Short mmCIF file of C-alpha atoms in Angstrom, two decimals:
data_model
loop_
_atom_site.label_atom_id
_atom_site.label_comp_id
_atom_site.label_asym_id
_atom_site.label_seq_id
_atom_site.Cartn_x
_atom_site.Cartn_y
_atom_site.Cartn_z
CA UNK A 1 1.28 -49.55 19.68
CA UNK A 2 0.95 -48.74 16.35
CA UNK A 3 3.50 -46.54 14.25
CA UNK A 4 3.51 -44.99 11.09
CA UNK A 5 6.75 -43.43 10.35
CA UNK A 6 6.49 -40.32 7.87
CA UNK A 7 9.56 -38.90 5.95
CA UNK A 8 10.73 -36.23 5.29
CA UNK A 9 9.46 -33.96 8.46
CA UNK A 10 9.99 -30.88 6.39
CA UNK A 11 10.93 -30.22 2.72
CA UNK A 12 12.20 -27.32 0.65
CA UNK A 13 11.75 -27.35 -3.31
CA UNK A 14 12.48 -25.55 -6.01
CA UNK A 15 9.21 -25.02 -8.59
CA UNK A 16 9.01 -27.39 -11.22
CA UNK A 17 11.15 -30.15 -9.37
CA UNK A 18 9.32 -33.31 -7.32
CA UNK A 19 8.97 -34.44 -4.09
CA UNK A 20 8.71 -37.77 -2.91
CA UNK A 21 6.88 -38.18 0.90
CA UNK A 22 7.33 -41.78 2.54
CA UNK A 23 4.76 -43.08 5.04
CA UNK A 24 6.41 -46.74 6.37
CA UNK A 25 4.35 -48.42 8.90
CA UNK A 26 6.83 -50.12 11.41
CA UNK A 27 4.68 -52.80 13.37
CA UNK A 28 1.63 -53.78 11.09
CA UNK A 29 0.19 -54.23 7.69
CA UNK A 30 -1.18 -51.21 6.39
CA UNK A 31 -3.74 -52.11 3.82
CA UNK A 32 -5.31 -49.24 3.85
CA UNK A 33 -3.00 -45.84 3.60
CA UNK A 34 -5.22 -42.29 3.39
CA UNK A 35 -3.32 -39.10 2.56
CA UNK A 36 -4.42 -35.88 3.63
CA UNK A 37 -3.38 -32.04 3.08
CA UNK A 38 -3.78 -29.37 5.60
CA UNK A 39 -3.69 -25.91 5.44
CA UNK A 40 -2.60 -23.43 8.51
CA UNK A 41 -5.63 -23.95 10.90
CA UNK A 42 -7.74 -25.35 8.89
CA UNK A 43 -9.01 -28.93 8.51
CA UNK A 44 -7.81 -32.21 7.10
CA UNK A 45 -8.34 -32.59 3.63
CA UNK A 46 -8.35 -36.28 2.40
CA UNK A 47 -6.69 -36.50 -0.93
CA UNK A 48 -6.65 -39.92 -1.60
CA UNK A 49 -7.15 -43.20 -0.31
CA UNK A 50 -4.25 -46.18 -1.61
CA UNK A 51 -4.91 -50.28 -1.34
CA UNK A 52 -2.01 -52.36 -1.20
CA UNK A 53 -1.35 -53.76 -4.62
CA UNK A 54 -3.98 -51.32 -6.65
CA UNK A 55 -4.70 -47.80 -7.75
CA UNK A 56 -5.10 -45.26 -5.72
CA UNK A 57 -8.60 -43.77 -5.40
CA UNK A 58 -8.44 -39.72 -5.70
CA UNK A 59 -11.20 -37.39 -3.92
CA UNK A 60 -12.92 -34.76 -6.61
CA UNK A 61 -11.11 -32.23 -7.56
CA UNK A 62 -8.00 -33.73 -6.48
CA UNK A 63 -5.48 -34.15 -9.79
CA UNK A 64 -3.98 -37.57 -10.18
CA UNK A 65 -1.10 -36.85 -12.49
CA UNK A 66 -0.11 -33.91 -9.76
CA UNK A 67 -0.31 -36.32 -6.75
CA UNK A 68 1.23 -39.34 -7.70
CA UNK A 69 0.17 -42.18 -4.84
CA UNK A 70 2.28 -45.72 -4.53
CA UNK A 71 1.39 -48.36 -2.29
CA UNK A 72 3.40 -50.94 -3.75
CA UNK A 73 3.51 -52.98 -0.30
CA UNK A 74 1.74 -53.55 2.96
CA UNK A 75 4.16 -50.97 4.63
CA UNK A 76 5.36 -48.61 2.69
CA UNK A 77 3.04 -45.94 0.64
CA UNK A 78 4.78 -42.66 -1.25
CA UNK A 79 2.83 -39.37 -2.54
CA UNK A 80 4.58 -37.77 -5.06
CA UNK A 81 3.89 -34.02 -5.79
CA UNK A 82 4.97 -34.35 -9.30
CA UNK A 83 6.30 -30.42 -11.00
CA UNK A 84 5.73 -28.83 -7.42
CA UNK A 85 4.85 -24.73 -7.58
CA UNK A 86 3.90 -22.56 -4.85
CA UNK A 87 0.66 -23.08 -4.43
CA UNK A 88 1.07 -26.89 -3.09
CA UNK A 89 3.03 -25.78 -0.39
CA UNK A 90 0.85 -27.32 2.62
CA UNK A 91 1.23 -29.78 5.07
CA UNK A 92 0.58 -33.29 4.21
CA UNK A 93 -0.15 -36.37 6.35
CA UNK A 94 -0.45 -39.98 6.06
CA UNK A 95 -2.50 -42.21 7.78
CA UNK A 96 -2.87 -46.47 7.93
CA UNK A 97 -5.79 -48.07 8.56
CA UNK A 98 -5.48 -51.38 9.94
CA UNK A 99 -8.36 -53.76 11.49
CA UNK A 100 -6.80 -54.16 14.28
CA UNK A 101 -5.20 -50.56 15.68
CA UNK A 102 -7.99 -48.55 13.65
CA UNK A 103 -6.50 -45.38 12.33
CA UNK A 104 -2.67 -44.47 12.75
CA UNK A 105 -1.09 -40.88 11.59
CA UNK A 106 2.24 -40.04 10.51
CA UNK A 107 4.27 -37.43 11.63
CA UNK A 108 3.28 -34.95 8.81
CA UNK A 109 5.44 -33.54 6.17
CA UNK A 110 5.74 -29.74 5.96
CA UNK A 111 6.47 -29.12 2.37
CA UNK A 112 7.70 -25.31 1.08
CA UNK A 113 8.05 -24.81 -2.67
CA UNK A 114 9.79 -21.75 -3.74
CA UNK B 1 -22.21 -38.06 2.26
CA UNK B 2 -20.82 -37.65 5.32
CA UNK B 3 -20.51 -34.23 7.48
CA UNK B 4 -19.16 -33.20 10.39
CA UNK B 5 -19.91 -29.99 11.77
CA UNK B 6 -17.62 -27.93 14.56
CA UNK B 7 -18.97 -24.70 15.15
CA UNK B 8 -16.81 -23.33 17.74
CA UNK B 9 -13.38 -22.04 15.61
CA UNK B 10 -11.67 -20.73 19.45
CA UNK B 11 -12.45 -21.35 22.83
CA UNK B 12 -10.80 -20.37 25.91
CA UNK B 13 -10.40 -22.29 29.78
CA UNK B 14 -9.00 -21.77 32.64
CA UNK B 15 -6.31 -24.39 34.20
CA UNK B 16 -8.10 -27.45 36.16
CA UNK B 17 -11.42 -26.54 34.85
CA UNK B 18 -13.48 -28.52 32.43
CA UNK B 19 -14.59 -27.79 29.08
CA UNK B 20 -16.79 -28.80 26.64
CA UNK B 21 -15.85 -28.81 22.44
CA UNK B 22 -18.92 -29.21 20.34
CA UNK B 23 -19.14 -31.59 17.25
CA UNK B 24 -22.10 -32.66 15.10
CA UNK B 25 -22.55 -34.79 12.34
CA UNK B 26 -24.63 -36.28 9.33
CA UNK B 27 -25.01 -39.27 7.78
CA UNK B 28 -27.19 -41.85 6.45
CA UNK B 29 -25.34 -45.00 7.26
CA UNK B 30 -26.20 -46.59 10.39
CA UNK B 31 -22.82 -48.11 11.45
CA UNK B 32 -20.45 -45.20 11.45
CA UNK B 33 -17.67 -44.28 14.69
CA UNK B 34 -16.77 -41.12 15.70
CA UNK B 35 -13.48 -40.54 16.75
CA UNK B 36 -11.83 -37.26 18.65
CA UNK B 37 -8.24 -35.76 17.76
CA UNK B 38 -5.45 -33.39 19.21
CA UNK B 39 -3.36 -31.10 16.95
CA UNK B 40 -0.53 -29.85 18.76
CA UNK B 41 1.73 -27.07 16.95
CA UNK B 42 4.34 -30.07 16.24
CA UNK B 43 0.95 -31.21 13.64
CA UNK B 44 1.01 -34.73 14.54
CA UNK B 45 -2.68 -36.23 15.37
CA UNK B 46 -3.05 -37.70 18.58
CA UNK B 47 -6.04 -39.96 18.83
CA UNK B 48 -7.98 -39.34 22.20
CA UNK B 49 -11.49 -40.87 21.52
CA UNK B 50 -13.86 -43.40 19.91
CA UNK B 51 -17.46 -43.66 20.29
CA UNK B 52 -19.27 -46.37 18.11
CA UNK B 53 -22.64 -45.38 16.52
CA UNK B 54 -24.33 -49.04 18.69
CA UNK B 55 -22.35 -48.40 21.85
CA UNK B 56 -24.75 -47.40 24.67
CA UNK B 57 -22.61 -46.56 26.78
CA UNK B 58 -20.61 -42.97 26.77
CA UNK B 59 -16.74 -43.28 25.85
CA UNK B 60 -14.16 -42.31 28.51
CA UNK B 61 -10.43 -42.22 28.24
CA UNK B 62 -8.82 -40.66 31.24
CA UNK B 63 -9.57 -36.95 31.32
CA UNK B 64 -11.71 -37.50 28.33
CA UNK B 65 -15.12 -38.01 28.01
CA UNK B 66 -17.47 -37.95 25.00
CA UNK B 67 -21.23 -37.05 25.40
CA UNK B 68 -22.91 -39.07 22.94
CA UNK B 69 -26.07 -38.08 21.90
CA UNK B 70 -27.54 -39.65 19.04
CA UNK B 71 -31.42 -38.72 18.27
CA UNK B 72 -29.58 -35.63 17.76
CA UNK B 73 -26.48 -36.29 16.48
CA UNK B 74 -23.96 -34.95 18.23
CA UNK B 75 -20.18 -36.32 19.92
CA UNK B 76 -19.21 -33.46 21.92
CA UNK B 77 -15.61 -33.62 23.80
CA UNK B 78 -15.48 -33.12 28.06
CA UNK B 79 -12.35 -32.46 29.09
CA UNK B 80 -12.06 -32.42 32.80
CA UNK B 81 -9.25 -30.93 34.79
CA UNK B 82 -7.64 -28.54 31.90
CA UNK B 83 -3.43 -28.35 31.19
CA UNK B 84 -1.52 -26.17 29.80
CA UNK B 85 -0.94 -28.87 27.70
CA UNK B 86 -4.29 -29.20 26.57
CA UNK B 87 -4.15 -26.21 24.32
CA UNK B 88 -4.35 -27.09 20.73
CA UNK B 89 -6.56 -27.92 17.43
CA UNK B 90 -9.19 -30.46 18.19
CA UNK B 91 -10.91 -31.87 15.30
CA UNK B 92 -13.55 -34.55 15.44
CA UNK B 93 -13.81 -36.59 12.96
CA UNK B 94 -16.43 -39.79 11.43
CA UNK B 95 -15.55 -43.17 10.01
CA UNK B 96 -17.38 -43.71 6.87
CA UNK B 97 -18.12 -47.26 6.28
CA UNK B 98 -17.99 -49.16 2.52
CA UNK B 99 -18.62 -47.06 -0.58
CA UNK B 100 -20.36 -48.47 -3.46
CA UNK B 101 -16.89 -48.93 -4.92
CA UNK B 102 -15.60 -50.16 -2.09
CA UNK B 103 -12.25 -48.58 -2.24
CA UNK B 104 -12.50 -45.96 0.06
CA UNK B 105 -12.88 -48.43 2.95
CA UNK B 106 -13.52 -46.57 6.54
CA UNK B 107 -11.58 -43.08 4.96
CA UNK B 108 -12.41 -40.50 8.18
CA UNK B 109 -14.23 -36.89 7.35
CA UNK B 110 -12.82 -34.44 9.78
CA UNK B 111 -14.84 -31.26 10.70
CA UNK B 112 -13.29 -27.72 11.03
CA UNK B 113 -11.53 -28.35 13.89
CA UNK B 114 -11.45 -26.16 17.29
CA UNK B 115 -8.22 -24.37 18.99
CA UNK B 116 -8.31 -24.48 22.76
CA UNK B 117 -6.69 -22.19 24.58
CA UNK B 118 -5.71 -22.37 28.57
CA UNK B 119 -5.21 -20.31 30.64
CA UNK B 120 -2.86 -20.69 33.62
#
C-alpha cells in the first residue's frame, strides 16, 4: 500500500532556531500534500494544503512566514517552523493525497521547543 | 463550509462487545466521503472507513461497520467484537470536494475526535 514516510519522529529546539519536518512518499506521486497540527487530545488542525510545483495554500489564521511549506516535487514536501518558541510545540502530521490510494498519513512529528 | 460534529469526548466498552461512536456532519456539496480514523498513543492515523455520499449501500471493513444515514446526516462507527486494542482516539472526518480556488482539492475536516476505552 501506500506510504508516506515522515521525518523526524520527534524533535527538540532551542527558541528562535528552525525546524525542518520531511514528509517523502515512497510508492506514489503525491500531488496533493496537507499538513496538519494537533494538540494533546484534541483534533486535527489543517494548516495548509501544498501542490506540486506551486504555493502552498494556508488556512486563516495560519501565518505563512512562520510555517514555511515546500513541495518542490511529487514526493517530497517540507514544513518549516521558521524562529520556533514555545508555543508551537505540537504535534504535526503530513498527509498525501493521491487519486488512486485516497488519503495517506505520515508518522507524525512530535516537536518540543524550549 | 464543512463541519463535522462528534459529540461523545469518552466512551467506555467492555471486551467482545460492540459499540457505537457517533459522528455528524454539514455541508452543502452533494458529492462529499466520509471517512473514519484510529489514533493510537504512537499518533499515527490509521484509516478504517469510507462511506461515499451516492453509495447505497452501508460500508463494512472487517469489524467495522458504518451506519450511514443521510436525510439526517450522520456516519456513525459499529465496532463489533471490542479489543483491547481498540482503545484509542477516533476521529471522523469529511472530504471536501473543489473550492472556488481550486487549490484545496479534497483537504479532509476532522471532528473532535472520541477516546475509547476497553475494558478487559
Amino acid at each position: 500500500g501506500a506510504v508516506v514516510s515522515q521525518h523526524p519522529s520527534r524533535v527538540i529546539c532551542k527558541s528562535g532556531t528552525s525546524v525542518k519536518i520531511e514528509c517523502r512518499s515512497l510508492d506514489f506521486q503525491a500531488t496533493t500534500m496537507f499538513w496538519y497540527r494537533q494538540f494533546p487530545k484534541q483534533s486535527l488542525m489543517l494548516m495548509a494544503t501544498s501542490n506540486e510545483g506551486s504555493k502552498a495554500t494556508y488556512e486563516q489564521g495560519v501565518e505563512k512566514d512562520k510555517f514555511l511549506i515546500n513541495h518542490a516535487s511529487l514526493t517530497l514536501s517540507t514544513l518549516t517552523v521558521t524562529s520556533a518558541h514555545p508555543e508551537d510545540s505540537s504535534f504535526y502530521i503530513c498527509s498525501a493525497r493521491d487519486i488512486n490510494y485516497g488519503y495517506t498519513f505520515g508518522s507524525g512529528t512530535r516537536l518540543t521547543v524550549v | 463550509a464543512q463541519k463535522i460534529t462528534q459529540t461523545q469526548p469518552g466512551m467506555f466498552v467492555q471486551e467482545k462487545e460492540a459499540v457505537t461512536l457517533d459522528c455528524t456532519y454539514d455541508t452543502s456539496d452533494q458529492s462529499y466521503g466520509l471517512f473514519w480514523y484510529k489514533q493510537p498513543s504512537s499518533g499515527e492515523m490509521i484509516f478504517l472507513i469510507y462511506q461515499g455520499s451516492y453509495d447505497e449501500q452501508n460500508a463494512t471493513e472487517g469489524r467495522y461497520s458504518l451506519n450511514f444515514q443521510k436525510a439526517r446526516k450522520s456516519a456513525n462507527l459499529v465496532i463489533s467484537a471490542s479489543q483491547l486494542g481498540d482503545s484509542a482516539m477516533y476521529f471522523c472526518a469529511m472530504r471536501g470536494t473543489l473550492n472556488a480556488g481550486g487549490t484545496s482539492y479534497g483537504k479532509l475536516t476532522f471532528g473532535q475526535g472520541t477516546i475509547l476505552t476497553v475494558h478487559p
